[in-house]
């Protein structure tokens, strides 16, 4: 399985970026796939992830209403559209996938231990 993220960069607060993840060796609708991020000095956290069982989508509270995840199963691509970026969105963004059947219940919070496949991160820097 290979995950290749791209699209990061430097953007002013209030701006937008679109991250892309090219996937190979993994079927997008069979298991969870999405995005994590790691800010300087902080733990890696789930940002937005597709659920494969209930058809739900997880969004971290801090990005709800601003970020949108999408995918194209035929093209094996996953995207993260990020709007209204703020300084707290700065970090390295990772595309990640799981081989597990994870249940995205109402209180589900993704952890890095559930995700087996990771791409190299792409840096997102938001400036004031």
Backbone as a chain_set.jsonl record, in Angstrom:
{"seq": "XXXXXXXXXXXXXXXXXXXXXXXXXXXXXXXXXXXXXXXXXXXXXXXXXXXXXXXXXXXXXXXXXXXXXXXXXXXXXXXXXXXXXXXXXXXXXXXXXXXXXXXXXXXXXXXXXXXXXXXXXXXXXXXX", "coords": {"N": [[0.845, -1.183, 0.0], [0.563, 2.151, -0.884], [0.668, 5.552, -0.119], [0.463, 8.775, -1.21], [0.848, 11.965, -0.418], [0.114, 15.346, -1.318], [0.194, 18.889, -2.091], [0.424, 20.685, -0.013], [1.557, 23.797, 1.506], [2.444, 27.295, 1.85], [0.24, 29.58, 3.229], [-1.868, 32.416, 3.69], [-3.656, 33.371, 6.643], [-7.097, 32.67, 6.605], [-7.113, 31.865, 4.028], [-7.131, 29.237, 1.48], [-6.453, 25.758, 0.86], [-5.876, 22.798, -1.038], [-5.466, 19.51, -0.411], [-4.061, 16.528, -1.752], [-4.224, 12.98, -2.093], [-2.717, 10.317, -3.432], [-3.443, 6.992, -4.002], [-2.36, 3.637, -3.843], [-2.637, 0.079, -4.151], [-4.685, -0.324, -2.341], [-8.1, -0.514, -1.599], [-10.438, 1.961, -1.768], [-13.074, 2.035, -0.698], [-13.299, -0.027, 1.075], [-12.092, 0.016, 3.565], [-11.336, 2.274, 6.319], [-10.128, 5.523, 5.385], [-8.226, 8.507, 5.292], [-7.334, 11.7, 6.646], [-4.741, 12.817, 8.8], [-3.108, 15.073, 11.08], [-0.186, 16.769, 12.299], [0.774, 19.072, 14.533], [3.421, 21.359, 15.429], [5.131, 20.183, 18.253], [2.939, 18.817, 19.191], [0.67, 16.0, 19.526], [-0.093, 13.635, 16.929], [-3.132, 13.98, 15.202], [-6.455, 12.967, 14.254], [-8.029, 14.322, 11.413], [-9.915, 14.285, 9.251], [-11.834, 11.613, 8.137], [-12.912, 8.883, 6.151], [-15.453, 6.599, 6.807], [-15.917, 3.089, 6.437], [-17.93, 1.344, 7.045], [-20.428, 2.362, 8.116], [-20.75, 4.412, 6.406], [-20.176, 6.943, 7.232], [-18.57, 10.112, 7.879], [-15.768, 11.256, 9.533], [-15.003, 14.234, 11.213], [-12.724, 16.344, 12.809], [-13.534, 18.413, 15.586], [-12.456, 20.96, 15.431], [-12.227, 21.534, 12.758], [-14.629, 21.317, 11.522], [-17.074, 22.427, 9.246], [-15.25, 23.918, 7.861], [-13.353, 22.337, 6.563], [-13.379, 19.869, 3.978], [-13.664, 16.549, 3.088], [-13.064, 14.389, 0.341], [-13.403, 11.827, -2.176], [-12.388, 9.713, -4.881], [-13.215, 6.744, -5.931], [-12.66, 5.294, -8.247], [-10.477, 6.574, -9.314], [-8.703, 6.279, -7.314], [-8.104, 8.296, -5.442], [-7.878, 10.674, -2.806], [-9.035, 13.651, -1.329], [-8.522, 16.715, 0.479], [-10.18, 19.489, 1.098], [-9.434, 22.585, 2.298], [-10.623, 25.317, 3.871], [-10.855, 28.749, 4.988], [-8.534, 28.897, 6.579], [-6.622, 28.857, 9.594], [-4.145, 29.919, 12.034], [-3.813, 27.778, 13.749], [-4.1, 25.594, 12.174], [-1.727, 24.952, 11.082], [0.754, 22.587, 10.309], [2.022, 19.228, 9.758], [0.497, 17.311, 7.372], [-0.961, 14.163, 6.984], [-1.794, 11.466, 4.917], [-3.706, 8.613, 5.6], [-4.494, 5.147, 6.118], [-6.535, 2.379, 7.112], [-6.445, -1.113, 7.874], [-8.365, -2.264, 9.275], [-11.755, -2.96, 10.314], [-13.356, -0.411, 11.303], [-15.622, 1.019, 13.56], [-17.43, 3.843, 13.192], [-18.791, 5.27, 15.516], [-20.928, 7.604, 17.302], [-19.274, 8.916, 19.147], [-16.78, 8.483, 18.217], [-13.285, 8.767, 18.015], [-10.512, 9.023, 16.102], [-7.436, 7.184, 16.366], [-3.888, 7.04, 16.056], [-3.015, 4.463, 16.234], [-4.79, 2.757, 15.112], [-4.464, 2.875, 12.441], [-2.823, 1.61, 9.73], [-1.378, 2.215, 7.467], [0.598, 4.729, 6.126], [1.288, 7.776, 4.49], [3.978, 9.882, 3.357], [4.19, 12.988, 4.931], [2.679, 16.192, 4.155], [3.578, 19.539, 4.281], [1.756, 22.097, 5.82], [1.529, 25.474, 6.192], [0.284, 28.161, 7.883], [0.125, 31.577, 7.776], [0.053, 34.73, 9.515]], "CA": [[0.0, 0.0, 0.0], [1.308, 3.4, -0.939], [-0.132, 6.752, -0.02], [1.327, 9.898, -1.528], [0.14, 13.228, -0.19], [0.691, 16.54, -1.925], [-0.681, 20.051, -2.071], [0.692, 21.6, 1.08], [2.254, 25.024, 1.162], [2.321, 28.452, 2.727], [-0.975, 30.325, 2.898], [-2.251, 33.386, 4.713], [-4.866, 33.069, 7.403], [-8.3, 32.948, 5.829], [-6.977, 31.293, 2.706], [-7.539, 27.862, 1.231], [-5.544, 24.807, 0.224], [-6.475, 21.492, -1.314], [-4.504, 18.43, -0.348], [-4.39, 15.341, -2.533], [-3.574, 11.743, -1.698], [-2.777, 9.271, -4.446], [-3.433, 5.725, -3.283], [-2.192, 2.413, -4.619], [-2.625, -1.131, -3.339], [-5.714, -0.227, -1.303], [-9.413, -0.197, -2.152], [-10.873, 3.08, -0.93], [-14.35, 1.875, -0.015], [-13.314, -1.252, 1.894], [-11.606, 0.298, 4.916], [-11.199, 3.721, 6.546], [-9.011, 6.26, 4.825], [-8.433, 9.936, 5.479], [-6.236, 12.614, 6.94], [-4.286, 13.201, 10.131], [-2.134, 16.165, 11.065], [0.638, 16.916, 13.501], [1.287, 20.422, 14.736], [4.684, 21.351, 16.175], [5.033, 19.94, 19.683], [1.671, 18.177, 19.561], [0.46, 14.652, 19.016], [-0.797, 13.521, 15.663], [-4.572, 13.879, 15.436], [-7.294, 12.762, 13.092], [-8.661, 15.529, 10.886], [-11.126, 13.877, 8.55], [-11.655, 10.229, 7.708], [-14.078, 8.169, 5.648], [-15.81, 5.32, 7.404], [-16.274, 2.117, 5.399], [-19.027, 0.484, 7.483], [-21.672, 3.117, 8.221], [-20.797, 5.476, 5.411], [-20.022, 8.237, 7.872], [-17.305, 10.817, 7.721], [-15.319, 11.898, 10.769], [-14.299, 15.515, 11.175], [-12.359, 16.915, 14.096], [-14.374, 19.578, 15.907], [-11.777, 22.201, 15.067], [-12.248, 21.768, 11.307], [-15.998, 21.19, 11.018], [-17.564, 23.613, 8.555], [-14.162, 24.551, 7.09], [-12.665, 21.328, 5.753], [-14.237, 18.872, 3.339], [-12.949, 15.416, 2.514], [-13.74, 13.765, -0.782], [-12.597, 10.764, -2.772], [-12.835, 9.117, -6.14], [-12.795, 5.345, -5.831], [-12.13, 4.831, -9.525], [-9.163, 7.183, -9.533], [-7.876, 6.011, -6.132], [-7.649, 9.592, -4.942], [-8.573, 11.291, -1.681], [-8.696, 15.065, -1.244], [-8.974, 17.471, 1.646], [-10.322, 20.913, 0.816], [-9.307, 23.319, 3.552], [-10.981, 26.719, 3.722], [-10.793, 29.586, 6.194], [-7.42, 28.382, 7.375], [-6.111, 29.707, 10.667], [-2.79, 29.58, 12.473], [-3.838, 26.473, 14.421], [-4.118, 24.529, 11.169], [-0.349, 24.687, 10.678], [1.265, 21.292, 10.696], [2.254, 18.262, 8.702], [-0.726, 16.565, 7.096], [-0.678, 12.817, 6.532], [-2.848, 10.581, 4.434], [-3.572, 7.357, 6.334], [-5.536, 4.158, 5.861], [-6.57, 1.293, 8.075], [-6.851, -2.424, 7.39], [-9.377, -2.739, 10.211], [-13.144, -2.523, 10.168], [-13.57, 0.482, 12.439], [-16.987, 1.515, 13.658], [-17.463, 5.273, 13.472], [-19.943, 5.625, 16.322], [-21.069, 9.045, 17.507], [-18.166, 9.453, 19.938], [-15.525, 7.943, 17.687], [-12.132, 9.644, 17.811], [-9.46, 8.168, 15.537], [-6.102, 7.197, 16.942], [-2.886, 6.621, 15.08], [-2.737, 3.032, 16.381], [-5.749, 2.016, 14.301], [-4.166, 3.104, 11.029], [-1.624, 0.834, 9.413], [-0.667, 2.71, 6.291], [0.838, 6.163, 6.21], [2.126, 8.388, 3.49], [4.814, 10.983, 3.829], [3.355, 14.146, 5.16], [2.847, 17.415, 3.389], [3.579, 20.641, 5.236], [0.843, 23.226, 5.658], [1.902, 26.577, 7.07], [-0.63, 29.29, 7.791], [0.751, 32.775, 8.316], [-0.89, 35.809, 9.873]], "C": [[0.886, 1.241, 0.0], [0.342, 4.57, -0.943], [0.793, 7.936, -0.257], [0.535, 11.186, -1.435], [0.881, 14.375, -0.86], [-0.28, 17.694, -1.753], [-0.467, 21.011, -0.925], [1.413, 22.847, 0.608], [2.058, 26.08, 2.214], [1.109, 29.267, 2.28], [-1.27, 31.301, 4.026], [-3.524, 32.929, 5.427], [-6.089, 33.527, 6.613], [-8.278, 32.342, 4.442], [-7.378, 29.83, 2.64], [-6.4, 27.051, 0.618], [-6.318, 23.526, -0.036], [-5.368, 20.448, -1.317], [-5.004, 17.244, -1.157], [-3.627, 14.147, -1.99], [-3.797, 10.713, -2.796], [-2.542, 7.932, -3.772], [-3.197, 4.569, -4.25], [-2.147, 1.23, -3.664], [-3.687, -1.174, -2.265], [-7.018, 0.159, -1.97], [-10.11, 0.796, -1.231], [-12.161, 2.82, -0.162], [-14.419, 0.634, 0.862], [-12.91, -1.006, 3.337], [-11.449, 1.801, 5.078], [-9.949, 4.319, 5.903], [-9.284, 7.74, 5.016], [-7.159, 10.647, 5.86], [-6.019, 12.789, 8.44], [-3.392, 14.419, 9.972], [-1.378, 16.177, 12.379], [1.205, 18.32, 13.531], [2.576, 20.342, 15.533], [4.451, 21.162, 17.672], [3.768, 19.254, 20.139], [1.594, 16.764, 18.986], [-0.289, 14.689, 17.685], [-2.29, 13.28, 15.941], [-5.323, 13.641, 14.134], [-7.984, 14.05, 12.689], [-9.983, 15.179, 10.215], [-10.897, 12.513, 7.921], [-12.976, 9.661, 7.221], [-14.238, 6.855, 6.389], [-16.254, 4.362, 6.301], [-17.473, 1.26, 5.774], [-20.359, 1.225, 7.455], [-21.803, 4.203, 7.166], [-20.688, 6.861, 6.006], [-18.678, 8.85, 7.536], [-16.972, 11.487, 9.037], [-14.647, 13.224, 10.446], [-13.946, 15.907, 12.608], [-13.19, 18.169, 14.327], [-13.767, 20.873, 15.38], [-11.844, 22.512, 13.573], [-13.651, 21.676, 10.719], [-16.47, 22.513, 10.419], [-16.516, 24.309, 7.707], [-13.48, 23.579, 6.145], [-13.686, 20.357, 5.172], [-13.362, 17.788, 2.73], [-13.765, 14.849, 1.366], [-12.835, 12.683, -1.347], [-13.206, 10.341, -4.091], [-12.316, 7.692, -6.141], [-12.146, 4.853, -7.12], [-10.725, 5.364, -9.789], [-8.199, 6.905, -8.387], [-7.259, 7.295, -5.581], [-8.519, 10.031, -3.77], [-8.099, 12.74, -1.591], [-9.174, 15.642, 0.089], [-8.988, 18.94, 1.249], [-10.355, 21.66, 2.133], [-9.566, 24.8, 3.296], [-10.878, 27.44, 5.06], [-9.695, 29.11, 7.135], [-7.002, 29.385, 8.44], [-4.773, 29.168, 11.159], [-2.72, 28.192, 13.097], [-3.895, 25.308, 13.442], [-2.713, 24.198, 10.663], [0.103, 23.327, 11.179], [1.586, 20.437, 9.494], [1.007, 17.4, 8.569], [-0.373, 15.231, 6.448], [-1.941, 12.15, 6.005], [-2.631, 9.222, 5.105], [-4.748, 6.443, 6.035], [-5.422, 3.024, 6.868], [-6.98, -0.005, 7.403], [-7.977, -2.998, 8.25], [-10.773, -2.281, 9.801], [-13.49, -1.703, 11.409], [-14.983, 1.041, 12.405], [-16.964, 2.986, 14.067], [-18.752, 5.615, 14.218], [-19.906, 7.116, 16.62], [-19.889, 9.661, 18.249], [-16.802, 8.994, 19.424], [-14.49, 9.048, 17.533], [-11.001, 8.765, 17.29], [-8.155, 8.297, 16.296], [-5.124, 6.64, 15.921], [-2.679, 5.11, 15.108], [-3.669, 2.176, 15.539], [-5.401, 2.05, 12.825], [-2.8, 2.529, 10.693], [-0.758, 1.46, 8.343], [-0.601, 4.231, 6.339], [1.665, 6.631, 5.028], [3.064, 9.39, 4.133], [3.934, 12.213, 3.947], [3.626, 15.277, 4.184], [2.655, 18.589, 4.342], [2.559, 21.703, 4.849], [1.239, 24.282, 6.679], [0.965, 27.74, 6.821], [0.016, 30.484, 8.485], [-0.297, 33.849, 8.595], [-0.755, 37.0, 8.942]], "O": [[1.829, 1.355, 0.783], [-0.655, 4.582, -1.664], [1.804, 8.08, 0.431], [-0.334, 11.463, -2.262], [2.109, 14.375, -0.956], [-1.421, 17.511, -1.329], [-1.116, 22.056, -0.869], [1.828, 22.94, -0.547], [1.577, 25.813, 3.315], [0.971, 29.6, 1.103], [-0.952, 31.035, 5.185], [-4.346, 32.2, 4.872], [-6.112, 34.615, 6.037], [-9.3, 32.305, 3.756], [-7.891, 29.261, 3.604], [-5.513, 27.588, -0.045], [-7.286, 23.213, 0.656], [-4.447, 20.505, -2.132], [-6.205, 16.989, -1.239], [-2.513, 14.289, -1.486], [-4.925, 10.295, -3.054], [-1.557, 7.755, -3.055], [-3.766, 4.533, -5.341], [-1.688, 1.345, -2.528], [-3.597, -1.995, -1.352], [-7.046, 1.056, -2.812], [-10.345, 0.508, -0.058], [-12.323, 3.346, 0.939], [-15.495, 0.279, 1.343], [-13.335, -1.733, 4.235], [-11.429, 2.531, 4.087], [-8.878, 3.712, 5.881], [-10.428, 8.186, 4.917], [-6.06, 10.262, 5.462], [-6.96, 12.892, 9.226], [-2.97, 14.755, 8.865], [-1.84, 15.681, 13.406], [2.005, 18.708, 12.679], [2.805, 19.362, 16.241], [3.67, 21.891, 18.283], [3.536, 19.116, 21.34], [2.348, 16.394, 18.086], [-1.008, 15.637, 17.372], [-2.652, 12.48, 16.803], [-4.888, 14.056, 13.06], [-8.472, 14.788, 13.545], [-11.035, 15.711, 10.569], [-9.888, 12.287, 7.254], [-14.03, 9.922, 7.802], [-13.281, 6.102, 6.571], [-16.897, 4.779, 5.338], [-17.991, 0.525, 4.933], [-21.315, 0.759, 6.834], [-22.851, 4.839, 7.049], [-21.06, 7.847, 5.369], [-17.785, 8.202, 6.991], [-17.799, 12.206, 9.598], [-13.832, 13.321, 9.528], [-14.78, 15.81, 13.508], [-13.51, 18.896, 13.387], [-14.484, 21.77, 14.936], [-11.55, 23.635, 13.164], [-13.837, 21.934, 9.53], [-16.288, 23.578, 11.009], [-16.846, 25.195, 6.918], [-13.075, 23.958, 5.046], [-14.713, 20.064, 5.785], [-12.444, 18.068, 1.96], [-14.995, 14.831, 1.409], [-11.646, 12.63, -1.035], [-14.38, 10.584, -4.368], [-11.122, 7.456, -6.33], [-11.188, 4.08, -7.082], [-9.895, 4.693, -10.403], [-7.02, 7.249, -8.467], [-6.063, 7.364, -5.296], [-9.726, 9.794, -3.745], [-6.913, 13.024, -1.754], [-10.094, 15.126, 0.724], [-7.936, 19.558, 1.083], [-11.204, 21.398, 2.985], [-8.805, 25.454, 2.581], [-10.822, 26.816, 6.12], [-9.913, 28.945, 8.336], [-7.024, 30.596, 8.221], [-4.33, 28.096, 10.746], [-1.702, 27.508, 12.994], [-3.752, 24.154, 13.846], [-2.541, 23.254, 9.892], [-0.137, 22.963, 12.33], [1.44, 20.868, 8.35], [0.526, 16.83, 9.549], [0.404, 15.171, 5.495], [-3.016, 12.268, 6.592], [-1.502, 8.735, 5.171], [-5.851, 6.901, 5.737], [-4.347, 2.752, 7.402], [-7.775, 0.004, 6.463], [-8.479, -4.089, 7.98], [-10.931, -1.33, 9.036], [-13.872, -2.256, 12.44], [-15.474, 1.476, 11.363], [-16.525, 3.324, 15.166], [-19.686, 6.173, 13.642], [-18.964, 7.809, 16.235], [-19.541, 10.815, 18.001], [-15.796, 9.107, 20.123], [-14.774, 10.118, 16.995], [-10.576, 7.842, 17.986], [-7.81, 9.365, 16.8], [-5.494, 5.866, 15.039], [-2.221, 4.531, 14.123], [-3.38, 1.008, 15.279], [-5.994, 1.315, 12.037], [-1.779, 2.896, 11.274], [0.457, 1.259, 8.317], [-1.601, 4.915, 6.561], [2.617, 5.97, 4.616], [2.945, 9.701, 5.318], [3.037, 12.429, 3.133], [4.646, 15.314, 3.495], [1.694, 18.629, 5.111], [2.507, 22.149, 3.703], [1.28, 24.016, 7.881], [0.859, 28.243, 5.703], [0.406, 30.399, 9.649], [-1.373, 33.871, 7.997], [-1.469, 37.99, 9.099]]}, "num_chains": 1, "name": "protein.A"}
